[in-house]
XYZ file of C-alpha atoms in Angstrom:
394
model
C 0.003 -0.027 -0.011
C 1.196 3.439 -0.866
C 0.766 5.867 1.988
C 1.080 9.605 2.260
C 3.549 10.844 4.784
C 5.569 13.969 5.467
C 8.654 11.984 4.332
C 7.044 11.596 0.913
C 6.741 15.357 0.736
C 10.406 15.748 1.614
C 11.387 13.257 -1.101
C 9.202 15.070 -3.652
C 10.817 18.383 -2.811
C 14.286 16.921 -2.962
C 13.565 15.312 -6.371
C 12.249 18.636 -7.717
C 15.357 20.460 -6.518
C 17.594 17.926 -8.268
C 15.666 18.375 -11.551
C 15.892 22.202 -11.085
C 19.654 22.115 -10.815
C 19.922 20.009 -13.931
C 17.465 22.071 -15.942
C 18.626 25.533 -14.889
C 22.399 25.618 -14.910
C 23.356 23.908 -11.632
C 21.955 26.558 -9.338
C 19.584 25.837 -6.400
C 16.016 27.190 -6.320
C 15.182 29.801 -3.653
C 11.407 29.191 -3.360
C 9.624 25.934 -2.553
C 5.861 25.451 -2.070
C 3.378 22.574 -1.958
C -0.404 22.129 -2.339
C -2.273 18.888 -1.609
C -4.723 16.859 -3.607
C -8.006 15.986 -1.982
C -10.465 13.182 -1.474
C -14.129 14.015 -1.115
C -15.677 11.972 1.701
C -19.186 12.771 0.552
C -20.990 15.496 -1.415
C -20.349 14.588 -5.053
C -21.520 16.871 -7.885
C -23.165 19.199 -5.312
C -20.581 22.063 -5.435
C -21.845 23.511 -8.722
C -25.348 23.123 -7.402
C -24.504 25.529 -4.518
C -24.690 22.675 -2.018
C -22.393 21.190 0.639
C -19.245 19.122 0.219
C -17.115 17.371 2.793
C -13.544 16.878 1.448
C -10.196 16.442 3.193
C -6.728 17.405 2.008
C -4.517 14.400 1.222
C -0.961 13.493 2.094
C -0.205 13.736 -1.635
C 1.080 16.949 -3.088
C 2.108 19.018 -6.037
C 5.322 20.906 -5.321
C 6.980 23.757 -7.174
C 10.561 24.926 -6.663
C 11.988 27.884 -8.464
C 13.577 31.343 -8.555
C 12.800 34.731 -10.104
C 14.665 35.807 -13.288
C 15.193 39.287 -14.632
C 14.444 38.992 -18.393
C 10.635 38.715 -18.245
C 10.629 35.052 -19.322
C 8.751 32.262 -17.528
C 10.338 28.791 -17.969
C 8.467 25.762 -16.566
C 9.597 22.177 -16.392
C 7.360 19.346 -15.113
C 8.639 16.004 -13.916
C 5.104 14.597 -14.407
C 4.900 12.645 -17.675
C 1.748 13.373 -19.676
C 1.314 11.332 -22.813
C 2.641 12.937 -25.965
C 3.120 16.368 -24.293
C 6.322 18.275 -23.870
C 7.514 18.518 -20.265
C 8.941 22.000 -20.777
C 7.309 25.245 -21.808
C 8.557 28.864 -21.986
C 6.721 32.211 -22.644
C 6.991 35.848 -21.669
C 5.327 37.332 -18.624
C 2.087 38.891 -19.830
C 2.454 42.664 -19.978
C -0.231 44.815 -18.373
C -3.369 44.550 -20.438
C -1.909 41.581 -22.312
C -3.253 38.037 -22.155
C -1.881 34.525 -22.046
C -3.775 32.066 -24.103
C -4.406 28.314 -23.568
C -2.447 26.014 -25.871
C -0.065 23.085 -25.882
C 1.136 21.477 -23.713
C -2.245 21.245 -21.962
C -0.816 20.725 -18.497
C 0.694 24.234 -18.682
C -2.795 25.751 -19.109
C -3.487 25.365 -15.374
C -0.339 27.332 -14.615
C -0.982 29.928 -17.251
C -4.572 30.472 -16.049
C -3.377 31.250 -12.505
C -0.649 33.602 -13.809
C -3.209 35.389 -15.972
C -5.703 35.919 -13.136
C -3.167 36.494 -10.318
C -4.331 39.247 -8.014
C -1.044 41.207 -7.579
C 1.627 42.454 -9.875
C 3.648 43.070 -11.877
C 5.109 39.566 -11.776
C 8.774 38.961 -12.643
C 9.914 36.184 -14.921
C 10.823 32.911 -13.163
C 12.219 29.377 -13.553
C 10.268 26.643 -11.895
C 10.104 22.867 -11.629
C 6.813 21.012 -10.906
C 6.695 17.590 -9.312
C 3.640 15.726 -7.999
C 2.574 12.457 -6.507
C -1.146 13.146 -6.891
C -2.360 10.553 -9.435
C -3.491 12.127 -12.723
C -7.103 11.425 -13.635
C -7.829 9.615 -10.420
C -10.426 12.013 -9.068
C -8.063 13.280 -6.363
C -7.775 16.736 -7.871
C -4.307 16.871 -9.323
C -5.477 19.912 -11.289
C -6.462 22.019 -8.267
C -3.263 21.054 -6.429
C -1.298 22.370 -9.465
C -3.343 25.589 -9.570
C -3.003 26.210 -5.782
C 0.715 25.418 -5.843
C 1.135 27.863 -8.688
C -0.723 30.621 -6.858
C 1.280 29.937 -3.639
C 4.481 30.156 -5.670
C 3.397 33.506 -7.217
C 2.658 34.855 -3.729
C 6.337 34.356 -2.877
C 7.388 36.359 -5.988
C 4.875 39.158 -5.695
C 2.807 39.065 -2.420
C -0.951 39.651 -2.511
C -3.317 40.286 0.427
C -3.385 36.566 1.321
C -7.170 36.277 1.240
C -7.720 32.487 1.119
C -11.149 32.639 -0.455
C -10.026 35.000 -3.230
C -7.031 32.708 -3.757
C -9.237 29.654 -4.262
C -11.592 31.596 -6.555
C -8.725 32.655 -8.821
C -7.600 29.038 -9.080
C -11.152 28.006 -9.999
C -11.324 30.777 -12.612
C -8.114 29.458 -14.147
C -9.632 26.042 -14.564
C -12.777 27.536 -16.121
C -10.972 29.834 -18.553
C -7.799 27.914 -19.444
C -8.632 24.281 -18.922
C -12.282 24.824 -20.023
C -13.615 22.720 -17.160
C -16.620 24.265 -15.406
C -15.719 22.901 -11.987
C -17.162 23.915 -8.654
C -15.163 25.509 -5.888
C -14.512 22.434 -3.622
C -11.117 21.311 -4.943
C -9.440 24.677 -4.765
C -10.940 25.492 -1.413
C -9.682 22.347 0.304
C -6.250 22.604 -1.325
C -5.910 26.136 0.092
C -7.715 25.617 3.475
C -7.176 22.016 4.495
C -6.189 21.431 8.101
C -4.400 18.388 9.546
C -6.796 16.018 11.382
C -9.886 17.586 9.922
C -12.319 17.266 7.019
C -13.824 20.545 5.839
C -17.524 21.067 5.376
C -17.875 23.733 2.680
C -21.094 25.589 1.894
C -20.671 26.265 -1.770
C -23.354 28.963 -1.749
C -22.054 31.151 1.063
C -18.432 29.933 0.806
C -18.446 29.442 4.577
C -16.409 26.551 5.969
C -16.476 24.443 9.087
C -13.725 22.108 10.265
C -14.945 18.590 11.170
C -12.439 16.619 13.401
C -11.274 13.317 11.935
C -8.559 12.278 14.399
C -9.796 8.882 15.725
C -6.675 6.637 15.650
C -8.889 3.562 15.070
C -10.060 4.905 11.708
C -8.437 4.595 8.314
C -9.456 6.473 5.149
C -8.530 4.084 2.265
C -8.388 5.414 -1.272
C -8.478 2.713 -3.973
C -7.530 3.790 -7.484
C -9.343 1.690 -10.058
C -6.581 2.652 -12.527
C -9.357 3.002 -15.071
C -10.229 6.274 -16.801
C -13.130 6.156 -19.277
C -12.917 8.877 -21.919
C -16.532 9.972 -21.501
C -15.493 12.411 -18.736
C -14.651 15.376 -20.999
C -18.229 15.920 -22.174
C -20.180 14.200 -19.407
C -19.307 16.652 -16.613
C -20.574 19.792 -18.399
C -23.682 17.841 -19.538
C -24.528 16.899 -15.870
C -24.110 20.521 -14.858
C -26.461 21.708 -17.630
C -29.013 19.134 -16.657
C -29.027 20.347 -13.046
C -29.377 23.955 -14.182
C -32.269 22.911 -16.336
C -33.983 21.197 -13.382
C -33.485 24.302 -11.223
C -34.988 26.450 -13.932
C -38.099 24.215 -14.179
C -38.408 24.402 -10.355
C -38.095 28.178 -10.407
C -35.022 28.082 -8.102
C -31.655 29.806 -8.447
C -30.003 26.386 -7.868
C -30.887 22.915 -6.632
C -29.625 23.961 -3.212
C -32.950 25.790 -2.713
C -35.051 22.788 -3.844
C -36.565 20.030 -1.763
C -37.542 16.516 -2.753
C -41.204 17.629 -2.410
C -40.564 20.441 -4.957
C -38.960 17.948 -7.312
C -41.769 15.419 -7.105
C -44.367 18.170 -7.730
C -42.659 19.155 -10.934
C -41.603 15.664 -12.129
C -43.987 15.721 -15.123
C -42.410 19.004 -16.388
C -38.879 17.531 -16.956
C -37.411 14.615 -18.808
C -36.782 11.415 -16.817
C -33.050 11.963 -17.108
C -33.136 15.520 -15.835
C -35.378 14.368 -12.961
C -32.898 11.712 -11.938
C -29.976 14.166 -12.051
C -31.843 16.547 -9.784
C -32.886 13.775 -7.426
C -29.260 12.937 -6.911
C -28.142 16.498 -6.354
C -30.934 17.390 -3.862
C -30.506 14.086 -1.961
C -26.706 14.378 -1.912
C -26.808 17.902 -0.453
C -28.965 16.631 2.419
C -26.811 13.537 2.858
C -23.663 15.665 3.149
C -24.934 17.797 6.095
C -26.146 14.673 7.866
C -22.790 12.962 7.216
C -20.873 15.970 8.771
C -23.040 15.714 11.833
C -22.419 11.966 12.092
C -18.656 12.483 11.777
C -18.691 15.237 14.352
C -20.422 12.887 16.850
C -18.318 9.871 15.830
C -21.290 7.952 14.516
C -19.159 6.067 11.966
C -21.791 3.477 11.081
C -24.247 6.176 10.221
C -21.563 8.036 8.182
C -20.745 4.849 6.319
C -24.402 4.188 5.489
C -24.611 7.665 4.000
C -21.511 7.001 1.926
C -23.136 3.892 0.480
C -26.353 5.783 -0.259
C -24.212 8.407 -2.058
C -22.547 5.792 -4.221
C -25.837 4.192 -5.145
C -27.263 7.547 -6.140
C -24.265 8.405 -8.197
C -24.492 5.005 -9.905
C -28.219 4.991 -10.543
C -29.440 8.551 -10.726
C -26.419 10.537 -11.775
C -24.943 7.656 -13.841
C -21.342 8.636 -13.397
C -20.071 5.334 -11.910
C -18.669 2.449 -13.953
C -18.381 -1.290 -13.416
C -14.847 -1.060 -11.989
C -15.890 1.466 -9.299
C -18.972 -0.586 -8.439
C -16.787 -3.714 -8.100
C -14.455 -1.948 -5.712
C -17.215 -0.573 -3.509
C -19.015 -3.980 -3.353
C -15.832 -5.749 -2.447
C -14.891 -3.294 0.359
C -18.427 -3.593 1.843
C -18.119 -7.326 2.129
C -15.512 -7.064 4.905
C -16.695 -6.610 8.538
C -15.173 -3.455 10.004
C -15.786 -1.428 6.851
C -18.186 1.450 7.681
C -18.802 2.642 4.140
C -17.370 3.052 0.658
C -18.239 5.130 -2.427
C -16.858 6.432 -5.656
C -15.255 9.779 -5.300
C -14.495 12.489 -7.887
C -16.185 13.218 -11.180
C -16.728 9.527 -12.054
C -16.299 7.175 -14.992
C -13.198 5.750 -13.332
C -10.737 7.083 -10.820
C -10.988 6.242 -7.101
C -13.165 5.001 -4.377
C -12.976 6.226 -0.796
C -13.578 3.806 2.098
C -13.987 4.477 5.859
C -12.896 1.486 7.973
C -11.437 0.343 11.298
C -7.741 0.365 11.125
C -7.602 -3.231 12.468
C -9.118 -4.605 9.308
C -7.126 -2.596 6.791
C -4.893 -5.446 5.595
C -7.899 -7.779 5.291
C -9.805 -5.209 3.215
C -6.812 -4.764 0.866
C -6.453 -8.516 0.339
C -10.130 -8.938 -0.289
C -10.399 -6.126 -2.799
C -7.325 -7.404 -4.650
C -8.907 -10.850 -4.786
C -12.277 -9.622 -6.038
C -11.253 -6.771 -8.408
C -11.123 -7.800 -12.074
C -8.270 -5.339 -12.824
C -5.299 -4.060 -10.769
C -5.968 -1.415 -8.138
C -3.597 0.932 -6.284
C -4.180 1.600 -2.614
C -3.423 4.728 -0.565
C -3.982 4.894 3.196
C -4.174 8.557 4.199
C -5.042 11.015 6.918
C -6.341 14.632 6.594
C -3.453 17.017 5.910
C -2.809 20.693 5.823
C -3.487 22.871 2.794
C -0.921 24.770 0.762
C 2.420 25.545 2.397
C 5.672 27.445 1.844
C 8.810 25.411 2.676
C 12.102 26.729 3.934
C 15.008 25.651 1.754
C 18.240 25.106 3.696
């Protein structure tokens, strides 16, 4: 099992520094930052419906090490291999009133978007190396961790007012305008504001947050990567979002956050069966998430686990974003006594499941899932970690 630990972060930073020296003339970087990926415990596809989400920051990170340069050039190297894409990109700092544009390589668009929308200036040129151990395409928000790491790096070059909400919103805007993904706010919020030993209940309408303790030593949060990524995801996410907006419009509500199940049933005949099912998931999931946060706060783990399973079933049947591999992983986990609950996490169509279990059965659960799963999974045992950080370089 791969686990996230502070030592992993140290190794990641050291590896990035080594690449930096090779790529940029043998000198050491002077700035080092990190930002975590996240796992969403419950509250899937609710953030863009103005609902509640309950993520935690992971012990998996994107790190950036670098230094300013004086010629107005930005030079970026990534150690993360992305199929058929260059691992190096260079472009001038956008002049005031000028604009960067998305392009190739695509991974650099997340960085460019944050640079374009950064809230202070003028920025200098810089050299930077990116390294990450957040799995790509696993539903653990490698993109938000890259955006938040970029913003944190820029703060060291040209300080802003350090408003965490504004920081997260800029990172979200970068994803909307440069990666063309209409994501909600959850991923960027938790990567900025995560706190060790806590999940974070986020109200995506008011942007208020509430820390929920998750420190019981007898608990393990197990992430299982299906290592499957179905290519539907590019179009399916925006489609689901449009369907929810359509349902809200039929109901005469600004968003599905304001709708109840009674409202939905009363207007069922006014919408297609598919749009009805999408709305039923979103409205139910928003309610499940607040109940789950209360259960976690009071250490009612069986109740929390039951809500996780209800969430998965709704994502599978009403939102239709699961896939056979994720269903297999969830079913296998739930067959072992000592597992409280399991569900798919992230956008869907592949990626990861998240399972809450008693630590004493962790090895048994791993062995059982490996035995039952038709493909090869990767396992991560993790605890809630802090959000973005600046690291002192000796």
